Coordinates of C-alpha atoms in Angstrom, one line a residue:
Chain A
G1 CA -15.7 -7.5 -12.2
E2 CA -12.6 -7.6 -10.1
N3 CA -11.5 -4.3 -8.4
V4 CA -8.6 -3.2 -6.3
E5 CA -8.8 -0.1 -4.1
Q6 CA -5.5 1.4 -3.0
H7 CA -5.0 4.0 -0.3
P8 CA -3.6 6.6 0.2
S9 CA -3.0 8.0 -3.3
T10 CA -0.1 10.2 -1.9
L11 CA 2.1 9.7 1.1
S12 CA 4.8 11.9 2.4
V13 CA 7.2 10.8 5.2
Q14 CA 10.4 11.8 6.8
E15 CA 13.5 9.7 6.2
G16 CA 13.7 7.0 8.8
D17 CA 9.9 6.8 9.3
S18 CA 7.7 3.9 8.3
A19 CA 5.2 3.9 5.4
V20 CA 2.1 1.8 5.1
I21 CA 0.0 1.4 1.9
K22 CA -3.3 -0.6 2.0
C23 CA -5.2 -2.4 -0.7
T24 CA -8.5 -4.2 -0.8
Y25 CA -9.7 -6.6 -3.4
S26 CA -13.0 -8.0 -4.4
D27 CA -12.4 -11.6 -5.8
S28 CA -12.4 -14.0 -2.9
A29 CA -10.8 -16.7 -5.2
S30 CA -7.6 -14.6 -5.7
N31 CA -4.5 -16.0 -4.2
Y32 CA -1.6 -14.0 -5.6
F33 CA -0.8 -10.4 -4.6
P34 CA 2.3 -8.6 -5.9
W35 CA 3.6 -5.1 -5.2
Y36 CA 5.4 -3.1 -7.8
K37 CA 7.6 0.0 -7.5
Q38 CA 7.7 2.4 -10.5
E39 CA 10.3 5.2 -10.5
L40 CA 9.7 8.2 -12.8
G41 CA 10.2 7.2 -16.4
K42 CA 11.0 3.6 -15.6
R43 CA 9.3 0.2 -15.8
P44 CA 7.4 -1.2 -12.8
Q45 CA 9.5 -3.6 -10.8
L46 CA 8.4 -6.2 -8.4
I47 CA 9.4 -5.5 -4.8
I48 CA 7.6 -8.2 -3.0
D49 CA 4.7 -10.6 -3.5
I50 CA 2.6 -12.9 -1.3
R51 CA 0.4 -15.9 -2.0
S52 CA -2.7 -16.7 0.0
N53 CA -1.2 -19.6 1.9
V54 CA 0.8 -17.2 4.1
G55 CA -0.3 -14.2 6.1
E56 CA 3.0 -12.2 6.1
K57 CA 6.2 -12.0 4.1
K58 CA 9.3 -9.9 4.8
D59 CA 12.3 -8.9 2.8
Q60 CA 14.7 -6.7 4.7
R61 CA 12.9 -3.3 5.2
I62 CA 9.8 -4.4 3.2
A63 CA 6.9 -6.5 4.5
V64 CA 3.5 -7.5 3.1
T65 CA 0.6 -8.7 5.2
L66 CA -2.5 -10.4 3.9
N67 CA -5.9 -10.8 5.5
K68 CA -8.0 -13.1 3.3
T69 CA -11.1 -12.9 5.4
A70 CA -11.2 -9.2 5.1
K71 CA -9.8 -9.2 1.6
H72 CA -7.1 -6.7 2.2
F73 CA -3.3 -6.6 2.0
S74 CA -0.8 -4.0 3.0
L75 CA 2.8 -3.0 2.2
H76 CA 5.0 -1.9 5.1
I77 CA 8.3 -0.1 4.5
T78 CA 10.4 0.6 7.6
E79 CA 13.4 3.0 7.9
T80 CA 12.4 4.8 4.7
Q81 CA 15.2 6.3 2.6
P82 CA 15.0 9.0 -0.2
E83 CA 15.5 6.3 -2.8
D84 CA 12.2 4.7 -1.7
S85 CA 10.5 7.7 -3.3
A86 CA 8.4 6.3 -6.2
V87 CA 4.9 5.2 -7.1
Y88 CA 3.9 1.9 -5.6
F89 CA 1.2 -0.3 -7.1
C90 CA -0.6 -3.2 -5.5
A91 CA -2.2 -5.8 -7.7
D92 CA -4.6 -8.7 -7.5
G93 CA -3.2 -11.6 -9.6
G94 CA -6.2 -13.8 -9.3
R95 CA -4.6 -17.2 -9.6
S96 CA -1.6 -16.2 -11.7
Q97 CA 0.7 -13.3 -12.5
G98 CA -0.6 -13.1 -16.1
N99 CA -3.7 -11.0 -15.5
L100 CA -2.9 -8.4 -12.9
I101 CA -5.6 -6.0 -11.7
F102 CA -3.7 -3.0 -10.4
G103 CA -4.6 -0.4 -7.8
K104 CA -4.4 3.2 -8.8
G105 CA -1.0 3.7 -7.2
T106 CA 0.5 5.5 -4.2
K107 CA 3.0 8.3 -4.7
L108 CA 5.5 8.0 -1.8
S109 CA 7.8 10.9 -1.1
V110 CA 10.6 10.4 1.5
K111 CA 12.0 13.7 2.7
P112 CA 15.6 13.8 3.8
Chain B
K1 CA 19.9 -12.7 -19.3
A2 CA 18.3 -10.0 -21.5
G3 CA 15.2 -8.4 -20.1
V4 CA 11.8 -7.8 -21.8
T5 CA 12.4 -5.7 -24.9
Q6 CA 9.7 -3.4 -26.4
T7 CA 10.0 -1.6 -29.7
P8 CA 9.7 1.1 -30.6
R9 CA 10.2 3.2 -27.4
Y10 CA 8.3 6.2 -28.8
L11 CA 5.6 6.6 -31.4
I12 CA 3.6 9.6 -32.7
K13 CA 0.6 8.7 -34.8
T14 CA -2.4 10.6 -36.2
R15 CA -6.0 9.9 -35.3
G16 CA -7.5 7.3 -37.5
Q17 CA -4.2 5.5 -38.2
Q18 CA -3.2 2.1 -36.9
V19 CA -0.2 1.1 -34.9
T20 CA 1.7 -2.2 -34.1
L21 CA 3.8 -2.5 -31.0
S22 CA 6.3 -5.4 -30.4
C23 CA 7.4 -7.2 -27.3
S24 CA 10.2 -9.8 -27.0
P25 CA 10.0 -11.7 -23.7
I26 CA 12.8 -12.9 -21.5
S27 CA 14.3 -16.0 -23.1
G28 CA 12.4 -19.1 -22.0
H29 CA 9.3 -17.2 -21.0
R30 CA 6.2 -18.4 -22.9
S31 CA 3.7 -16.1 -21.3
V32 CA 3.2 -12.4 -22.3
S33 CA 0.8 -9.9 -21.0
W34 CA 0.0 -6.3 -22.2
Y35 CA -1.0 -3.3 -20.1
Q36 CA -2.0 0.3 -20.9
Q37 CA -0.8 2.9 -18.4
T38 CA -2.4 6.4 -18.3
P39 CA -2.4 9.1 -15.6
G40 CA -6.1 8.9 -15.3
Q41 CA -6.8 5.1 -15.4
G42 CA -3.5 3.8 -14.1
L43 CA -2.4 0.3 -15.2
Q44 CA -5.0 -1.6 -17.1
F45 CA -4.8 -5.2 -18.3
L46 CA -5.2 -5.6 -22.1
F47 CA -4.5 -9.3 -22.9
E48 CA -2.5 -12.3 -21.9
Y49 CA -0.9 -14.8 -24.3
F50 CA 0.6 -18.3 -23.7
S51 CA 1.9 -20.5 -26.4
E52 CA 0.4 -18.4 -29.2
T53 CA -3.1 -18.5 -27.6
Q54 CA -4.9 -15.6 -26.0
R55 CA -5.6 -16.8 -22.4
N56 CA -7.3 -13.7 -21.0
K57 CA -8.6 -10.4 -22.3
G58 CA -9.3 -7.1 -20.6
N59 CA -12.1 -4.7 -21.0
F60 CA -11.0 -2.9 -24.2
P61 CA -12.7 -2.3 -27.5
G62 CA -12.1 -4.6 -30.4
R63 CA -9.8 -2.0 -31.9
F64 CA -7.2 -3.4 -29.6
S65 CA -5.8 -6.8 -30.7
G66 CA -2.8 -8.9 -30.2
R67 CA -1.0 -12.1 -31.2
Q68 CA 1.9 -14.2 -30.1
F69 CA 4.4 -16.0 -32.4
S70 CA 5.9 -19.4 -32.0
N71 CA 9.1 -17.8 -30.6
S72 CA 6.9 -16.2 -27.8
R73 CA 7.4 -12.7 -29.2
S74 CA 4.2 -10.8 -29.1
E75 CA 2.6 -7.9 -31.0
M76 CA -0.3 -5.7 -30.2
N77 CA -2.2 -3.6 -32.7
V78 CA -4.5 -0.7 -32.3
S79 CA -6.6 0.3 -35.3
T80 CA -8.5 3.6 -35.9
L81 CA -6.5 5.4 -33.3
E82 CA -8.2 7.9 -31.0
L83 CA -6.7 10.7 -28.9
G84 CA -7.5 8.7 -25.8
D85 CA -5.3 5.9 -26.9
S86 CA -2.3 8.0 -26.0
A87 CA -0.6 6.0 -23.2
L88 CA 2.4 4.0 -22.2
Y89 CA 1.9 0.4 -23.3
L90 CA 3.7 -2.1 -21.2
C91 CA 4.5 -5.7 -21.9
A92 CA 5.4 -8.3 -19.2
S93 CA 6.7 -11.8 -19.5
F94 CA 6.7 -14.6 -17.0
Q95 CA 7.0 -18.3 -16.4
D96 CA 5.0 -20.5 -14.0
N97 CA 5.8 -19.4 -10.4
T98 CA 8.0 -16.5 -11.4
E99 CA 7.2 -12.8 -11.2
A100 CA 6.0 -10.8 -14.2
F101 CA 8.9 -8.8 -15.6
F102 CA 8.0 -5.6 -17.4
G103 CA 9.6 -4.0 -20.4
Q104 CA 10.4 -0.3 -20.6
G105 CA 7.2 0.3 -22.5
T106 CA 6.2 2.1 -25.8
R107 CA 5.1 5.7 -25.3
L108 CA 2.3 6.2 -27.9
T109 CA 1.1 9.8 -28.6
V110 CA -1.9 10.2 -30.9
V111 CA -2.3 13.7 -32.4

């Protein structure tokens, strides 16, 4: 079945540094890839998503890149801030957002 | 616009009992998905409903079931509870071409 591998499982950076989280997926037919941020005790919230008709998408300090040939996508956070500390989940949405296959998550810690 | 509402927020049940969780989607959203979140397995897809029909189902035993009503509200039921069913159960609602919005979840503890 579909599978999503996410690395690293933990990531610690200094405030102002960049953070990169990588995911690989197995279903070559998939074309929707969201990223969710979950703070402790809170619900997952979408921070950015990408569809397979584009290779990169940016939103201020956050960007996502997609390589369909290699079946991997990455989250890039620049100029990290302490409030970026959270668990980040990538997901393979197949063809829709209704059946998300999640990676195991990356715990990001940003040290002031 | 109100967000996705899940009730109850917390539940404690005994092994062997059954439980029903409720999810009210964002107004206008006809699609609802359910996920189980545990420290060991992460976020796992349970089911997806659209217009009262189950559209997709994850790899969970038959003790896990769900349904959706004509007003798009959804319930999920777990029968014969096991200790391993202790988890945060999350519901998400969405419309075509929108993101999936998650509720706060129901924290189920089985003792």
